[in-house]
Amino acid sequence: MENELFNRKLLERFPEIHDNFITYTSWQDGIQTGSTLIVEDVFDPFCKKAAMNKNTETVKRICEFVEECICSNDYLEYNVIYIGFLEWLKSSPVPALVNGLLESSRKAYDELIY
């Protein structure tokens, strides 16, 4: 998978981030902007806000997406979520997100050392 495909997948699954995505990427490479940057600077703040607002349905969708990426055989997809999301979450835990992690993503999260 390439950055563009991952970014499109992220936008399809989370249309709520579309406006922030456009603003963030407008001065970069648009849809081809590096996916780790998108996750760190657009997706992570969205996730934190959803958790802080106690939006349980969105938190569930986030955790399912993270699990899907961690279980993926795609190198980019796995690494983008591991580096961009799980490492962020480990360094700045958000309880609703940590508690919502599914089996494989929770295992990867628990193995991170910070």
N, CA and C of each residue as an Amber inpcrd file, in Angstrom:
protein
   342
   0.8460000  -1.1780000   0.0000000   0.0000000   0.0000000   0.0000000
   0.8900000   1.2380000   0.0000000   0.4460000   2.2460000  -0.7000000
   1.1710000   3.5070000  -0.7530000   0.4570000   4.5280000   0.1200000
   1.1400000   5.6350000   0.4020000   0.5540000   6.6800000   1.2370000
  -0.8150000   7.1100000   0.7400000  -0.9220000   7.3250000  -0.5510000
  -2.2010000   7.7860000  -1.1060000  -3.3280000   6.8040000  -0.7990000
  -3.0750000   5.5210000  -0.9680000  -4.1150000   4.5180000  -0.6970000
  -4.4860000   4.4720000   0.7810000  -3.4800000   4.5470000   1.6440000
  -3.7770000   4.5530000   3.0700000  -4.5810000   5.8000000   3.4380000
  -4.1740000   6.9440000   2.9220000  -4.8840000   8.1850000   3.2250000
  -6.3350000   8.1290000   2.7470000  -6.5540000   7.5630000   1.5860000
  -7.9260000   7.4160000   1.0770000  -8.7320000   6.4770000   1.9760000
  -8.1190000   5.4140000   2.4000000  -8.7910000   4.4730000   3.3010000
  -9.1650000   5.1700000   4.6110000  -8.2470000   5.9380000   5.1450000
  -8.5050000   6.6700000   6.3860000  -9.6660000   7.6480000   6.2110000
  -9.6770000   8.3520000   5.1050000 -10.7570000   9.3110000   4.8290000
 -12.1010000   8.6160000   4.6080000 -12.0750000   7.4710000   3.9850000
 -13.3160000   6.7070000   3.7810000 -13.8840000   6.2330000   5.1100000
 -13.0120000   5.7700000   5.9880000 -13.4610000   5.2530000   7.2830000
 -13.8260000   6.3600000   8.2650000 -13.1940000   7.5220000   8.1050000
 -13.4200000   8.6360000   9.0270000 -13.6450000   9.9280000   8.2420000
 -14.8000000  10.0430000   7.6110000 -15.0720000  11.2480000   6.8240000
 -15.0730000  12.5220000   7.6820000 -15.1840000  12.3600000   8.9890000
 -15.1730000  13.5090000   9.8960000 -13.8460000  14.2740000   9.8550000
 -12.7790000  13.6320000   9.4240000 -11.4710000  14.3120000   9.4000000
 -11.1910000  15.0060000   8.0710000 -12.1220000  14.9100000   7.1320000
 -11.8840000  15.4250000   5.7820000 -11.4090000  16.8800000   5.7630000
 -12.1170000  17.7630000   6.4380000 -11.7550000  19.1870000   6.3930000
 -10.3670000  19.4350000   6.9870000 -10.0740000  18.7910000   8.1070000
  -8.7380000  18.9510000   8.7050000  -7.6580000  18.3550000   7.8090000
  -7.9850000  17.2540000   7.1500000  -7.0510000  16.6280000   6.2130000
  -6.7190000  17.5980000   5.0790000  -7.7510000  18.1890000   4.4850000
  -7.5490000  19.1260000   3.3740000  -6.7090000  20.3220000   3.8120000
  -7.0270000  20.8780000   4.9560000  -6.2630000  22.0190000   5.4740000
  -4.8140000  21.6350000   5.7120000  -4.6100000  20.4900000   6.3370000
  -3.2610000  20.0460000   6.6730000  -2.4300000  19.7470000   5.4260000
  -3.0420000  19.1230000   4.4370000  -2.2800000  18.6910000   3.2620000
  -2.2110000  19.7460000   2.1620000  -2.9310000  20.8350000   2.3110000
  -2.9880000  21.8470000   1.2440000  -1.6240000  22.4470000   0.9300000
  -0.7380000  22.5010000   1.8890000   0.5880000  23.0710000   1.6730000
   1.6540000  21.9790000   1.5180000   1.1870000  20.7220000   1.4660000
   2.1180000  19.6080000   1.3150000   1.8560000  18.9090000  -0.0190000
   1.7000000  17.6030000   0.0120000   1.5230000  16.8240000  -1.2100000
   0.0970000  16.3330000  -1.3970000  -0.8660000  17.0130000  -0.7830000
  -2.2590000  16.6110000  -0.9330000  -2.4690000  15.1910000  -0.4620000
  -3.2200000  14.4280000  -1.2340000  -3.5610000  13.0470000  -0.8700000
  -2.3160000  12.1610000  -0.7430000  -1.2040000  12.5690000  -1.3420000
   0.0250000  11.7770000  -1.2900000   0.9250000  12.1360000  -0.1070000
   0.4720000  13.0430000   0.7550000   1.2470000  13.4020000   1.9490000
   1.5240000  12.1390000   2.7600000   2.6700000  12.0810000   3.3820000
   3.0510000  10.9110000   4.1660000   1.9910000  10.5200000   5.1900000
   1.6310000   9.2620000   5.1810000   0.5470000   8.7730000   6.0340000
   0.8650000   8.8740000   7.5170000   2.1170000   8.6970000   7.8910000
   2.4560000   8.8200000   9.3150000   2.1970000  10.2460000   9.7870000
   2.5210000  11.2210000   8.9580000   2.2320000  12.6130000   9.3080000
   0.7310000  12.8430000   9.4620000  -0.0460000  12.2750000   8.5560000
  -1.5070000  12.4190000   8.6130000  -2.0420000  11.8160000   9.8990000
  -1.5690000  10.6270000  10.2310000  -2.0410000   9.9760000  11.4560000
  -1.6490000  10.8150000  12.6710000  -0.4090000  11.2500000  12.7270000
   0.0610000  12.0070000  13.8920000  -0.6140000  13.3660000  14.0350000
  -0.8200000  14.0620000  12.9380000  -1.2750000  15.4510000  13.0180000
  -2.7540000  15.6730000  12.7290000  -3.4210000  14.6830000  12.1670000
  -4.8570000  14.8170000  11.8690000  -5.6650000  13.7500000  12.6070000
  -5.2770000  12.4910000  12.4680000  -6.0510000  11.3960000  13.0460000
  -5.9420000  11.3460000  14.5730000  -4.7300000  11.4550000  15.1180000
  -4.5670000  11.3710000  16.5710000  -5.3880000  12.4370000  17.3080000
  -5.3250000  13.7090000  16.8920000  -6.1570000  14.7050000  17.5860000
  -7.6570000  14.3990000  17.4790000  -8.0850000  13.8800000  16.3350000
  -9.4810000  13.4650000  16.1670000  -9.8290000  12.3670000  17.1710000
  -8.9370000  11.4020000  17.3160000  -9.1600000  10.2880000  18.2380000
  -9.2400000  10.7790000  19.6750000  -8.3240000  11.6440000  20.0510000
  -8.3160000  12.1770000  21.4130000  -9.6070000  12.9390000  21.6890000
 -10.0330000  13.7470000  20.7450000 -11.2680000  14.5230000  20.9180000
 -12.4770000  13.5940000  21.0690000 -12.5450000  12.5650000  20.2580000
 -13.6570000  11.6090000  20.3460000 -13.6790000  10.9480000  21.7210000
 -12.5210000  10.5720000  22.2170000 -12.4410000   9.9270000  23.5320000
 -12.8170000  10.8990000  24.6410000 -12.3080000  12.1160000  24.5700000
 -12.6000000  13.1060000  25.6030000 -14.0830000  13.4950000  25.6220000
 -14.7080000  13.4530000  24.4490000 -16.1390000  13.7580000  24.3430000
 -17.0190000  12.5420000  24.6360000 -16.3680000  11.4410000  25.0230000
 -17.0750000  10.1930000  25.3500000 -17.9500000   9.6900000  24.2020000
 -17.4330000   9.8460000  22.9890000 -18.1220000   9.3780000  21.7970000
 -17.7550000   7.8970000  21.6030000 -18.4880000   7.0360000  22.2920000
 -18.1350000   5.6180000  22.3300000 -18.2090000   4.9360000  20.9660000
 -19.1380000   5.3360000  20.1340000 -19.2310000   4.7280000  18.7970000
 -18.0020000   5.0600000  17.9610000 -17.5540000   6.3030000  18.0370000
 -16.3640000   6.6930000  17.2730000 -15.1230000   6.0150000  17.8380000
 -15.0170000   5.9540000  19.1510000 -13.8820000   5.2630000  19.7690000
 -13.8610000   3.7980000  19.3350000 -15.0060000   3.1760000  19.2770000
 -15.0840000   1.7850000  18.8220000 -14.6020000   1.6670000  17.3700000
 -15.0620000   2.5700000  16.4980000 -14.6090000   2.5470000  15.0950000
 -13.1090000   2.7510000  15.0020000 -12.5750000   3.6570000  15.8090000
 -11.1370000   3.9170000  15.8190000 -10.3810000   2.6440000  16.2000000
 -10.7920000   2.0240000  17.2750000 -10.0980000   0.8260000  17.7600000
 -10.2080000  -0.3380000  16.7750000 -11.3310000  -0.4490000  16.1030000
 -11.4790000  -1.4850000  15.0780000 -10.5530000  -1.2190000  13.8990000
 -10.4360000   0.0450000  13.5060000  -9.5400000   0.4250000  12.4150000
  -8.0860000   0.1430000  12.7960000  -7.7030000   0.5110000  14.0010000
  -6.3380000   0.2740000  14.4760000  -6.0380000  -1.2260000  14.4610000
  -6.9720000  -2.0220000  14.9460000  -6.7900000  -3.4770000  14.9510000
  -6.6220000  -4.0130000  13.5330000  -7.4520000  -3.5350000  12.6350000
  -7.3760000  -3.9660000  11.2360000  -5.9930000  -3.6640000  10.6570000
  -5.4740000  -2.4890000  10.9510000  -4.1590000  -2.1070000  10.4180000
  -3.0370000  -2.9120000  11.0630000  -3.1350000  -3.1380000  12.3640000
  -2.0980000  -3.9110000  13.0560000  -2.1000000  -5.3660000  12.5780000
  -3.2550000  -5.8690000  12.2290000  -3.3530000  -7.2600000  11.7490000
  -3.0780000  -7.3760000  10.2480000  -2.8920000  -6.2670000   9.5970000
  -2.6640000  -6.2650000   8.1540000  -1.3010000  -6.8590000   7.8130000
  -1.2360000  -7.4700000   6.6680000   0.0430000  -7.9560000   6.1470000
   0.7660000  -6.8780000   5.3610000   0.1670000  -5.7030000   5.2970000
   0.7560000  -4.5950000   4.5560000   1.7400000  -3.8290000   5.4420000
   2.9640000  -3.7270000   4.9870000   4.0310000  -3.0970000   5.7660000
   3.7080000  -1.6470000   6.1240000   3.2940000  -0.8520000   5.1440000
   3.0220000   0.5660000   5.3950000   1.8540000   0.7280000   6.3600000
   0.7910000   0.0090000   6.1260000  -0.4010000   0.1220000   6.9660000
  -0.0760000  -0.1960000   8.4330000   0.6260000  -1.2880000   8.6530000
   1.0190000  -1.6700000  10.0030000   1.8930000  -0.5950000  10.6440000
   2.9330000  -0.1830000   9.9350000   3.8890000   0.7640000  10.5020000
   3.3030000   2.1480000  10.7460000   2.4440000   2.6030000   9.8620000
   1.8310000   3.9130000  10.0530000   1.0270000   3.9350000  11.3500000
   0.2500000   2.8980000  11.5880000  -0.5650000   2.8470000  12.8120000
   0.3040000   2.5680000  14.0320000   1.2920000   1.7190000  13.8910000
   2.1820000   1.4190000  15.0190000   2.9420000   2.6700000  15.4530000
   3.5590000   3.3380000  14.4930000   4.3770000   4.5140000  14.8000000
   3.5000000   5.7400000  15.0640000   2.5530000   5.9750000  14.1830000
   1.7700000   7.2000000  14.2580000   0.6890000   7.2070000  15.3160000
   0.1170000   6.0500000  15.6160000  -0.9760000   6.0050000  16.5850000
  -0.5590000   5.3470000  17.9020000  -0.0860000   4.1090000  17.8610000
   0.2090000   3.3960000  19.1040000   1.3400000   4.0450000  19.8990000
   2.3830000   4.5060000  19.2330000   3.4680000   5.1720000  19.9580000
   2.9830000   6.4830000  20.5770000   2.1470000   7.2240000  19.8550000
   1.5540000   8.4390000  20.4190000   0.7110000   8.0940000  21.6430000
  -0.1310000   7.0740000  21.5060000  -1.0220000   6.6800000  22.5960000
  -0.2250000   6.2090000  23.8160000   0.8760000   5.5250000  23.5820000
   1.7130000   5.0500000  24.6910000   2.3660000   6.2310000  25.4090000
   2.7920000   7.2300000  24.6550000   3.4680000   8.3840000  25.2680000
   2.4830000   9.3550000  25.9150000   1.2340000   9.3520000  25.4630000
   0.1960000  10.2410000  26.0040000  -1.1040000   9.4560000  26.1320000
  -1.1810000   8.5440000  27.0930000  -2.3450000   7.6530000  27.1800000
  -3.6830000   8.3860000  27.3010000  -4.6300000   7.9050000  26.5350000
  -6.0220000   8.3590000  26.6030000  -6.8030000   7.1150000  27.0190000
  -7.2570000   7.0590000  28.2750000  -7.8400000   5.8290000  28.8050000
  -8.9140000   5.1800000  27.9270000  -9.8250000   5.9410000  27.3840000
 -10.8840000   5.3410000  26.5620000 -10.3070000   4.6380000  25.3370000
  -9.2580000   5.1910000  24.7620000  -8.6320000   4.5700000  23.5930000
  -7.8090000   3.3480000  23.9990000  -7.0490000   3.4780000  25.0700000
  -6.2470000   2.3360000  25.5440000  -7.1660000   1.1710000  25.8970000
  -8.2230000   1.4570000  26.6310000  -9.1500000   0.4070000  27.0560000
  -9.9260000  -0.1950000  25.8920000 -10.0580000   0.5440000  24.8110000
 -10.7980000   0.0510000  23.6530000  -9.9780000  -0.7620000  22.6720000
  -8.6640000  -0.7710000  22.8390000  -7.8180000  -1.5260000  21.9180000
  -8.2050000  -2.9960000  21.9170000  -8.1990000  -3.5810000  20.7400000
  -8.5300000  -4.9940000  20.5910000  -7.2610000  -5.8390000  20.7310000
  -7.3920000  -7.1320000  20.6230000  -6.3410000  -8.0770000  21.0040000
  -4.9420000  -7.7850000  20.4460000  -4.8020000  -7.7320000  19.1410000
  -3.4660000  -7.5660000  18.5510000  -2.9060000  -6.1690000  18.7690000
  -3.7610000  -5.1730000  18.6660000  -3.2870000  -3.8030000  18.8870000
  -2.9620000  -3.5770000  20.3620000  -3.7150000  -4.2080000  21.2570000
  -3.4130000  -4.0920000  22.6950000  -2.0800000  -4.7580000  23.0050000
  -1.8230000  -5.8790000  22.3830000  -0.5400000  -6.5680000  22.5930000
   0.6200000  -5.6900000  22.1060000   0.4770000  -5.1050000  20.9110000
   1.5170000  -4.2260000  20.3810000   1.7080000  -3.0170000  21.2880000
   0.6180000  -2.4560000  21.7810000   0.6660000  -1.3110000  22.6980000
   1.4040000  -1.6980000  23.9830000   1.0460000  -2.8320000  24.5500000
   1.6600000  -3.2630000  25.8120000   3.1550000  -3.5250000  25.6650000
   3.5970000  -3.9160000  24.4890000   5.0170000  -4.2090000  24.2730000
   5.8710000  -2.9560000  24.0730000   5.2230000  -1.8280000  23.8110000
   5.9610000  -0.5700000  23.6430000   6.5360000  -0.1340000  24.9800000
   7.7600000   0.3680000  24.9590000   8.4130000   0.8470000  26.1780000
   8.6400000   2.3460000  26.0560000   8.0820000   3.0720000  27.0020000
   8.2720000   4.5290000  27.0640000   8.6050000   4.9280000  28.4660000
